[in-house]
C-alpha cells in the first residue's frame, strides 16, 4: 500500500489543493474530532473561495464585442480571477440569404458556443424589457453587467438588478458622440482624435459617470473597421474590473458635462449615397465611415462613342483627396490618372477613387475597372445634364 502523504492542520485562510478522496481517507485515520475539524475547514474554505467570485453578465452582438467576450472568458479562467461569466446576452439571430431562409446567430453567440459556453445561458431576447428575460436575469443574480455594442435599450428594471451596476464600453471620448454610431460619426466629421470610454449605464443614453477613457490619433485615411476596435476598451475594462466589483470605481467616476455632448444617431442607407456636388473631403470621409455598412455608392454614366449612355452605381471602397495642384479637370469627365479615377467634385476639388466594386462583381482597382469599359467614357450626373441641353 502506498504511503499516505503527511497532512498538517490548516488555518481557515489556507488554500486546499488536495483531492477530496485523499482528505476523507486521511481524516478517518486521525482522531475523530481532529478529522472532523479538518474536513469542515477544507469544505468551508472551498465554499468561501467560490462565493468570493463575482458573477458577471456580458451583453454584446457584433464581432468587436465577440473579441471582448473572448478576453473576459480568458480572464475569468485565470486562477486569481475575481469573477466568472454567468450568462451571455445578445441580439436574436438574423435571417439572411435568398428567400430569407438562413438563420444567422450573432457573432457573440457564435463565439460563446465556440468557447463551449453553456447554450442555456446564452440569451437572445427581442427586447431587454421582456418579463421572462428580466425574471431569468434576476434569478441568476449577477453582481455586474457589461455591455459592448449590444444594440438594445436597457430599462430601469434591468439596471436595478446588478448591485455593482451596469458598465458600458463605448467607442468615443464621452460626452462626445453619444449614440449608436460613434465611430462613423467621428469619421464623418473628420476628427483627428477619438477614443473609448468605460462608463456606468444610466437611463439617459451614454451619459453615465466615466470610469476610464483612452485616446487615439485618427489617420486621415483610416477606415471605420480600424478605429478603436474595442481592444483598447477591453484593456481598460479588465484593468478597472477590480475597482468596479468592489465599488470603489463608483467613487472615482467622473460625471459627464452634458453641455459638451454631441450625438451619434444610427446610420441610414440614404446617407451613403454620394453627391459629387459636395467637396471631395466630405465624400472621402463618407467612404471611410461607411466602408463596413452600408457602403458608400456613387452614380456614374458610361457613354459610348455614339453618344448613348447608361447608368452604373458603383460601391466606392478606397479613396484619397489630393491637393488642388494635382487636379486635372476635363469638363467634369472622370479621368484615369495614376491608377485612380479622378472625379471632379464641389468647391473645385477632386476625389481620387483607388478601389471600387461594380454590381455583382468583386472589389477591383480603378485601372482594372477602366480596362473593361471597352472605350466607354465615364461621366458624372452634372456632365450628362450639361451635354443633353
CSV table of C-alpha atoms in Angstrom, one decimal:
chain,number,residue,atom,x,y,z
A,1,UNK,CA,0.0,0.0,0.0
A,2,UNK,CA,1.4,3.4,-1.0
A,3,UNK,CA,2.3,5.6,2.0
A,4,UNK,CA,0.0,8.4,3.0
A,5,UNK,CA,1.1,12.0,2.4
A,6,UNK,CA,1.8,14.0,5.5
A,7,UNK,CA,-1.1,16.2,6.4
A,8,UNK,CA,-0.9,19.3,8.6
A,9,UNK,CA,-3.9,21.1,10.1
A,10,UNK,CA,-4.9,24.1,8.0
A,11,UNK,CA,-5.9,27.5,9.1
A,12,UNK,CA,-9.2,28.9,7.8
A,13,UNK,CA,-7.3,31.2,5.4
A,14,UNK,CA,-5.3,28.4,3.9
A,15,UNK,CA,-6.0,27.1,0.3
A,16,UNK,CA,-6.7,23.4,-0.1
A,17,UNK,CA,-5.2,21.7,-3.1
A,18,UNK,CA,-5.6,18.0,-2.1
A,19,UNK,CA,-8.2,15.8,-3.6
A,20,UNK,CA,-11.3,15.2,-1.5
A,21,UNK,CA,-10.9,11.4,-1.6
A,22,UNK,CA,-7.4,11.7,0.0
A,23,UNK,CA,-8.8,14.1,2.6
A,24,UNK,CA,-11.5,11.7,3.6
A,25,UNK,CA,-9.1,8.7,3.8
A,26,UNK,CA,-6.5,10.6,5.8
A,27,UNK,CA,-9.1,12.3,8.1
A,28,UNK,CA,-10.5,8.9,9.1
A,29,UNK,CA,-7.1,7.8,10.2
A,30,UNK,CA,-6.9,10.8,12.7
A,31,UNK,CA,-8.7,11.2,15.9
A,32,UNK,CA,-12.4,11.6,15.2
A,33,UNK,CA,-12.6,15.2,16.4
A,34,UNK,CA,-9.4,16.3,14.5
A,35,UNK,CA,-10.6,14.6,11.3
A,36,UNK,CA,-14.0,16.3,11.5
A,37,UNK,CA,-12.4,19.7,12.0
A,38,UNK,CA,-10.1,19.2,9.0
A,39,UNK,CA,-12.9,18.3,6.7
A,40,UNK,CA,-15.1,21.2,7.9
A,41,UNK,CA,-12.3,23.6,7.3
A,42,UNK,CA,-11.5,22.2,3.9
A,43,UNK,CA,-15.1,22.3,2.7
A,44,UNK,CA,-15.7,25.8,4.2
A,45,UNK,CA,-12.6,27.2,2.5
A,46,UNK,CA,-13.7,25.8,-0.9
A,47,UNK,CA,-17.2,27.3,-0.4
A,48,UNK,CA,-15.8,30.7,0.6
A,49,UNK,CA,-13.5,30.8,-2.4
A,50,UNK,CA,-16.4,30.0,-4.7
A,51,UNK,CA,-18.6,32.7,-3.1
A,52,UNK,CA,-15.8,35.3,-3.5
A,53,UNK,CA,-16.1,35.2,-7.3
A,54,UNK,CA,-18.5,37.8,-8.6
A,55,UNK,CA,-21.0,36.9,-11.3
A,56,UNK,CA,-20.7,39.0,-14.5
A,57,UNK,CA,-23.2,39.0,-17.4
A,58,UNK,CA,-21.9,40.1,-20.8
A,59,UNK,CA,-24.2,41.8,-23.4
A,60,UNK,CA,-22.9,42.4,-26.9
A,61,UNK,CA,-23.7,41.5,-30.6
A,62,UNK,CA,-21.1,42.1,-33.4
A,63,UNK,CA,-17.6,40.8,-33.9
A,64,UNK,CA,-15.9,43.5,-31.9
A,65,UNK,CA,-18.0,42.5,-28.9
A,66,UNK,CA,-17.2,38.9,-29.5
A,67,UNK,CA,-13.5,39.7,-29.2
A,68,UNK,CA,-14.2,41.4,-25.8
A,69,UNK,CA,-16.1,38.3,-24.7
A,70,UNK,CA,-13.1,36.2,-25.6
A,71,UNK,CA,-10.9,38.3,-23.4
A,72,UNK,CA,-13.3,38.2,-20.5
A,73,UNK,CA,-13.7,34.4,-20.7
A,74,UNK,CA,-9.9,34.1,-20.7
A,75,UNK,CA,-9.6,36.4,-17.7
A,76,UNK,CA,-12.3,34.5,-15.8
A,77,UNK,CA,-10.4,31.2,-16.2
A,78,UNK,CA,-7.3,32.6,-14.5
A,79,UNK,CA,-6.6,31.1,-11.1
A,80,UNK,CA,-6.7,34.5,-9.5
A,81,UNK,CA,-9.9,35.7,-11.2
A,82,UNK,CA,-12.3,37.5,-9.0
A,83,UNK,CA,-15.3,37.0,-11.4
A,84,UNK,CA,-17.0,34.4,-13.6
A,85,UNK,CA,-19.2,34.8,-16.6
A,86,UNK,CA,-22.8,33.9,-15.5
A,87,UNK,CA,-24.6,34.5,-18.8
A,88,UNK,CA,-24.2,36.0,-22.3
A,89,UNK,CA,-26.9,38.2,-23.8
A,90,UNK,CA,-27.0,39.1,-27.4
A,91,UNK,CA,-29.4,40.2,-30.2
A,92,UNK,CA,-31.7,37.4,-31.7
A,93,UNK,CA,-30.4,35.6,-34.8
A,94,UNK,CA,-30.9,37.4,-38.1
A,95,UNK,CA,-32.5,35.9,-41.2
A,96,UNK,CA,-30.3,36.3,-44.4
A,97,UNK,CA,-29.8,34.8,-47.8
A,98,UNK,CA,-32.1,34.3,-50.8
A,99,UNK,CA,-35.7,33.7,-49.6
A,100,UNK,CA,-34.5,34.8,-46.1
A,101,UNK,CA,-34.3,31.1,-45.0
A,102,UNK,CA,-30.8,31.2,-43.4
A,103,UNK,CA,-30.8,31.9,-39.7
A,104,UNK,CA,-27.6,33.5,-38.6
A,105,UNK,CA,-26.7,33.8,-34.9
A,106,UNK,CA,-24.8,36.9,-33.8
A,107,UNK,CA,-21.0,37.0,-33.7
A,108,UNK,CA,-21.2,37.0,-29.9
A,109,UNK,CA,-23.5,33.9,-29.8
A,110,UNK,CA,-21.2,32.0,-32.2
A,111,UNK,CA,-18.1,32.9,-30.2
A,112,UNK,CA,-19.7,31.9,-26.9
A,113,UNK,CA,-20.7,28.5,-28.4
A,114,UNK,CA,-17.3,28.0,-29.9
A,115,UNK,CA,-15.8,28.5,-26.4
A,116,UNK,CA,-18.2,25.8,-25.0
A,117,UNK,CA,-20.2,28.3,-23.0
A,118,UNK,CA,-23.5,26.6,-22.0
A,119,UNK,CA,-26.1,27.2,-24.6
A,120,UNK,CA,-28.8,27.5,-21.9
A,121,UNK,CA,-27.0,30.6,-20.6
A,122,UNK,CA,-26.8,32.4,-24.0
A,123,UNK,CA,-30.0,34.6,-24.1
A,124,UNK,CA,-31.4,36.4,-27.1
A,125,UNK,CA,-34.4,38.4,-26.0
A,126,UNK,CA,-36.1,40.6,-28.7
A,127,UNK,CA,-36.2,43.4,-26.0
A,128,UNK,CA,-34.4,43.7,-22.7
A,129,UNK,CA,-37.7,44.7,-21.1
A,130,UNK,CA,-39.3,41.3,-21.7
A,131,UNK,CA,-40.7,39.9,-18.4
A,132,UNK,CA,-39.2,36.4,-18.9
A,133,UNK,CA,-35.8,37.7,-19.6
A,134,UNK,CA,-35.8,40.0,-16.6
A,135,UNK,CA,-37.0,37.2,-14.4
A,136,UNK,CA,-34.2,34.9,-15.6
A,137,UNK,CA,-31.6,37.7,-15.0
A,138,UNK,CA,-32.9,38.4,-11.5
A,139,UNK,CA,-32.9,34.6,-10.8
A,140,UNK,CA,-29.3,34.4,-12.0
A,141,UNK,CA,-28.3,37.2,-9.6
A,142,UNK,CA,-25.4,38.9,-11.4
A,143,UNK,CA,-23.2,41.3,-9.5
A,144,UNK,CA,-22.3,43.2,-12.6
A,145,UNK,CA,-23.5,43.6,-16.2
A,146,UNK,CA,-21.1,44.7,-19.0
A,147,UNK,CA,-22.3,45.9,-22.4
A,148,UNK,CA,-20.4,46.4,-25.6
A,149,UNK,CA,-22.3,47.2,-28.8
A,150,UNK,CA,-25.3,45.3,-27.6
A,151,UNK,CA,-27.8,47.3,-29.6
A,152,UNK,CA,-30.8,47.1,-27.3
A,153,UNK,CA,-32.3,49.6,-24.8
A,154,UNK,CA,-31.8,48.7,-21.2
A,155,UNK,CA,-34.8,49.7,-19.0
A,156,UNK,CA,-34.6,50.8,-15.4
A,157,UNK,CA,-35.8,47.4,-14.2
A,158,UNK,CA,-32.8,45.9,-15.8
A,159,UNK,CA,-30.4,48.4,-14.4
A,160,UNK,CA,-31.7,47.8,-10.9
A,161,UNK,CA,-30.7,44.1,-10.8
A,162,UNK,CA,-26.9,44.0,-10.6
A,163,UNK,CA,-25.7,45.6,-7.3
A,164,UNK,CA,-22.4,46.7,-8.9
A,165,UNK,CA,-24.3,48.3,-11.7
A,166,UNK,CA,-24.0,48.1,-15.5
A,167,UNK,CA,-20.9,49.3,-17.3
A,168,UNK,CA,-20.7,50.1,-21.0
A,169,UNK,CA,-17.6,50.2,-23.2
A,170,UNK,CA,-18.3,53.0,-25.7
A,171,UNK,CA,-16.0,53.8,-28.6
A,172,UNK,CA,-15.9,57.6,-28.2
A,173,UNK,CA,-14.5,60.1,-25.8
A,174,UNK,CA,-17.7,60.8,-23.9
A,175,UNK,CA,-19.6,63.0,-23.8
A,176,UNK,CA,-18.8,63.3,-27.5
A,177,UNK,CA,-20.7,61.1,-29.9
A,178,UNK,CA,-23.3,59.6,-27.7
A,179,UNK,CA,-25.5,57.1,-29.5
A,180,UNK,CA,-25.5,54.1,-31.9
A,181,UNK,CA,-22.8,55.2,-34.4
A,182,UNK,CA,-20.0,57.0,-32.6
A,183,UNK,CA,-17.1,55.8,-34.8
A,184,UNK,CA,-18.9,56.5,-38.1
A,185,UNK,CA,-20.0,60.0,-37.0
A,186,UNK,CA,-16.5,60.8,-35.8
A,187,UNK,CA,-15.0,59.9,-39.2
A,188,UNK,CA,-17.7,61.8,-41.0
A,189,UNK,CA,-16.7,64.9,-39.0
A,190,UNK,CA,-13.0,64.2,-39.9
A,191,UNK,CA,-11.8,64.2,-36.3
A,192,UNK,CA,-8.1,63.9,-35.7
A,193,UNK,CA,-8.5,62.2,-32.3
A,194,UNK,CA,-11.0,59.8,-30.8
A,195,UNK,CA,-11.0,57.1,-28.2
A,196,UNK,CA,-13.0,54.8,-26.0
A,197,UNK,CA,-14.8,55.2,-22.6
A,198,UNK,CA,-15.8,52.8,-19.9
A,199,UNK,CA,-18.8,54.4,-18.1
A,200,UNK,CA,-21.7,53.4,-15.9
A,201,UNK,CA,-25.0,53.0,-17.7
A,202,UNK,CA,-27.9,55.2,-16.7
A,203,UNK,CA,-31.3,55.9,-18.1
A,204,UNK,CA,-30.1,58.7,-20.4
A,205,UNK,CA,-28.2,57.4,-23.4
A,206,UNK,CA,-24.4,57.1,-22.8
A,207,UNK,CA,-24.5,59.8,-20.2
A,208,UNK,CA,-23.3,57.9,-17.1
A,209,UNK,CA,-20.2,58.7,-15.0
A,210,UNK,CA,-16.9,57.9,-16.7
A,211,UNK,CA,-14.7,55.3,-15.0
A,212,UNK,CA,-11.8,55.4,-17.5
A,213,UNK,CA,-11.0,56.5,-21.1
A,214,UNK,CA,-8.3,56.0,-23.7
A,215,UNK,CA,-7.3,58.3,-26.6
A,216,UNK,CA,-6.0,57.6,-30.1
A,217,UNK,CA,-5.0,59.6,-33.1
A,218,UNK,CA,-7.0,59.2,-36.3
A,219,UNK,CA,-5.2,58.9,-39.6
A,220,UNK,CA,-7.0,60.9,-42.3
A,221,UNK,CA,-7.3,57.8,-44.5
A,222,UNK,CA,-8.2,55.2,-41.9
A,223,UNK,CA,-11.5,53.3,-42.3
A,224,UNK,CA,-14.1,52.6,-39.7
A,225,UNK,CA,-13.1,49.0,-39.0
A,226,UNK,CA,-9.6,50.1,-37.9
A,227,UNK,CA,-10.7,52.8,-35.5
A,228,UNK,CA,-11.0,51.7,-31.8
A,229,UNK,CA,-11.8,48.1,-32.5
A,230,UNK,CA,-12.6,47.7,-28.7
A,231,UNK,CA,-9.2,46.2,-27.9
A,232,UNK,CA,-8.3,49.4,-26.0
A,233,UNK,CA,-11.7,49.3,-24.3
A,234,UNK,CA,-11.2,45.7,-23.3
A,235,UNK,CA,-7.8,46.6,-21.7
A,236,UNK,CA,-9.4,49.4,-19.8
A,237,UNK,CA,-12.3,47.3,-18.7
A,238,UNK,CA,-10.1,44.5,-17.4
A,239,UNK,CA,-7.9,47.0,-15.6
A,240,UNK,CA,-10.8,48.6,-13.9
A,241,UNK,CA,-12.9,45.5,-13.1
A,242,UNK,CA,-11.5,45.0,-9.6
A,243,UNK,CA,-12.5,48.5,-8.6
A,244,UNK,CA,-15.9,48.2,-10.3
A,245,UNK,CA,-16.6,45.0,-8.4
A,246,UNK,CA,-15.5,46.3,-5.0
A,247,UNK,CA,-17.5,49.5,-5.5
A,248,UNK,CA,-14.5,51.9,-5.4
A,249,UNK,CA,-14.9,52.8,-9.1
A,250,UNK,CA,-18.2,54.5,-8.4
A,251,UNK,CA,-16.5,56.9,-6.0
A,252,UNK,CA,-13.8,58.0,-8.5
A,253,UNK,CA,-16.0,58.0,-11.7
A,254,UNK,CA,-16.3,61.5,-13.3
A,255,UNK,CA,-19.7,62.9,-14.1
A,256,UNK,CA,-20.1,63.9,-17.8
A,257,UNK,CA,-20.5,67.6,-18.8
A,258,UNK,CA,-23.7,67.3,-20.9
A,259,UNK,CA,-23.1,70.8,-22.3
A,260,UNK,CA,-20.3,69.4,-24.3
A,261,UNK,CA,-22.2,66.4,-25.6
A,262,UNK,CA,-22.7,65.5,-29.3
A,263,UNK,CA,-25.0,62.9,-30.7
A,264,UNK,CA,-24.2,59.9,-33.0
A,265,UNK,CA,-27.5,58.7,-34.4
A,266,UNK,CA,-27.8,55.4,-36.3
A,267,UNK,CA,-26.5,55.5,-39.9
A,268,UNK,CA,-29.1,55.2,-42.8
A,269,UNK,CA,-28.6,53.7,-46.2
A,270,UNK,CA,-29.5,57.1,-47.8
A,271,UNK,CA,-26.6,58.8,-46.2
A,272,UNK,CA,-24.1,56.6,-48.0
A,273,UNK,CA,-25.2,57.9,-51.5
A,274,UNK,CA,-22.5,60.2,-52.7
A,275,UNK,CA,-23.3,63.5,-54.4
A,276,UNK,CA,-20.3,64.9,-56.3
A,277,UNK,CA,-21.6,68.4,-55.8
A,278,UNK,CA,-20.2,68.1,-52.3
A,279,UNK,CA,-16.4,68.7,-51.6
A,280,UNK,CA,-14.1,65.8,-52.1
A,281,UNK,CA,-13.0,65.7,-48.4
A,282,UNK,CA,-16.6,65.3,-47.3
A,283,UNK,CA,-17.1,62.4,-49.7
A,284,UNK,CA,-13.8,60.8,-48.7
A,285,UNK,CA,-14.9,60.9,-45.1
A,286,UNK,CA,-18.2,59.2,-46.1
A,287,UNK,CA,-16.3,56.4,-47.8
A,288,UNK,CA,-14.2,55.8,-44.7
A,289,UNK,CA,-17.2,56.0,-42.3
A,290,UNK,CA,-19.5,53.7,-44.3
A,291,UNK,CA,-16.9,51.2,-45.5
A,292,UNK,CA,-18.3,48.3,-43.4
A,293,UNK,CA,-22.0,49.3,-43.7
A,294,UNK,CA,-23.9,50.2,-45.8
A,295,UNK,CA,-21.0,51.1,-48.2
A,296,UNK,CA,-20.7,54.4,-50.0
A,297,UNK,CA,-22.1,54.4,-53.5
A,298,UNK,CA,-21.7,56.8,-56.4
A,299,UNK,CA,-23.8,57.0,-59.6
A,300,UNK,CA,-21.9,57.3,-62.9
A,301,UNK,CA,-22.8,57.3,-66.5
A,302,UNK,CA,-20.9,55.2,-69.2
A,303,UNK,CA,-21.1,57.0,-72.5
A,304,UNK,CA,-20.4,55.1,-75.8
A,305,UNK,CA,-18.8,56.6,-78.9
A,306,UNK,CA,-22.3,57.1,-80.4
A,307,UNK,CA,-23.3,59.3,-77.5
A,308,UNK,CA,-25.6,56.8,-75.8
A,309,UNK,CA,-25.1,56.5,-72.1
A,310,UNK,CA,-26.1,54.0,-69.4
A,311,UNK,CA,-26.3,54.3,-65.6
A,312,UNK,CA,-24.0,52.4,-63.3
A,313,UNK,CA,-23.9,52.5,-59.5
A,314,UNK,CA,-20.5,51.7,-58.1
A,315,UNK,CA,-19.6,51.0,-54.5
A,316,UNK,CA,-16.7,53.2,-53.6
A,317,UNK,CA,-14.2,51.3,-51.4
A,318,UNK,CA,-11.0,53.3,-51.1
A,319,UNK,CA,-10.4,57.0,-51.9
A,320,UNK,CA,-7.8,59.7,-51.4
A,321,UNK,CA,-8.0,63.5,-51.6
A,322,UNK,CA,-5.2,65.1,-53.4
A,323,UNK,CA,-4.1,68.8,-53.1
A,324,UNK,CA,-5.6,71.2,-55.6
A,325,UNK,CA,-2.3,71.3,-57.6
A,326,UNK,CA,-2.8,67.7,-58.6
A,327,UNK,CA,-6.2,68.2,-60.0
A,328,UNK,CA,-6.7,67.9,-63.8
A,329,UNK,CA,-10.1,69.0,-65.0
A,330,UNK,CA,-11.7,68.0,-68.3
A,331,UNK,CA,-15.2,69.5,-68.3
A,332,UNK,CA,-16.3,67.2,-65.5
A,333,UNK,CA,-15.3,64.0,-67.2
A,334,UNK,CA,-13.9,61.3,-64.9
A,335,UNK,CA,-10.3,60.5,-65.8
A,336,UNK,CA,-8.0,57.7,-65.0
A,337,UNK,CA,-4.8,59.2,-63.6
A,338,UNK,CA,-2.0,57.2,-61.9
A,339,UNK,CA,-4.2,54.2,-61.2
A,340,UNK,CA,-7.0,56.3,-59.8
A,341,UNK,CA,-10.3,57.6,-61.1
A,342,UNK,CA,-10.3,61.3,-60.6
A,343,UNK,CA,-13.8,62.6,-60.0
A,344,UNK,CA,-14.4,66.4,-60.1
A,345,UNK,CA,-16.3,67.5,-57.0
A,346,UNK,CA,-17.7,70.6,-55.4
A,347,UNK,CA,-15.6,73.6,-54.5
A,348,UNK,CA,-13.2,72.8,-57.3
A,349,UNK,CA,-11.9,69.7,-55.5
A,350,UNK,CA,-11.3,66.1,-56.8
A,351,UNK,CA,-11.9,62.7,-55.3
A,352,UNK,CA,-9.4,60.0,-56.3
A,353,UNK,CA,-11.0,56.6,-56.3
A,354,UNK,CA,-8.5,53.8,-55.9
A,355,UNK,CA,-10.8,50.8,-55.4
A,356,UNK,CA,-14.4,50.2,-56.3
A,357,UNK,CA,-16.9,47.4,-56.7
A,358,UNK,CA,-19.2,47.2,-59.7
A,359,UNK,CA,-22.6,45.5,-59.2
A,360,UNK,CA,-22.3,41.7,-58.9
A,361,UNK,CA,-18.5,41.7,-59.1
A,362,UNK,CA,-15.6,41.7,-56.7
A,363,UNK,CA,-13.6,44.7,-55.4
A,364,UNK,CA,-11.1,45.9,-58.1
A,365,UNK,CA,-8.6,48.6,-58.7
A,366,UNK,CA,-9.6,51.7,-60.8
A,367,UNK,CA,-7.4,50.7,-63.7
A,368,UNK,CA,-8.8,47.2,-63.9
A,369,UNK,CA,-12.3,48.7,-64.0
A,370,UNK,CA,-11.3,51.1,-66.8
A,371,UNK,CA,-9.7,48.2,-68.8
A,372,UNK,CA,-13.1,46.6,-69.0
A,373,UNK,CA,-15.0,49.6,-70.3
A,374,UNK,CA,-14.3,49.0,-74.0
A,375,UNK,CA,-14.0,52.6,-74.9
A,376,UNK,CA,-16.8,53.9,-72.8
A,377,UNK,CA,-16.2,57.3,-71.2
A,378,UNK,CA,-17.1,57.8,-67.5
A,379,UNK,CA,-19.3,60.8,-66.7
A,380,UNK,CA,-20.9,62.2,-63.6
A,381,UNK,CA,-24.5,63.3,-63.5
A,382,UNK,CA,-23.9,67.1,-63.9
A,383,UNK,CA,-21.8,66.4,-67.0
A,384,UNK,CA,-24.6,64.3,-68.6
A,385,UNK,CA,-27.2,67.1,-67.8
A,386,UNK,CA,-25.0,69.7,-69.5
A,387,UNK,CA,-24.4,67.5,-72.6
A,388,UNK,CA,-28.2,66.9,-73.1
A,389,UNK,CA,-29.1,70.7,-73.0
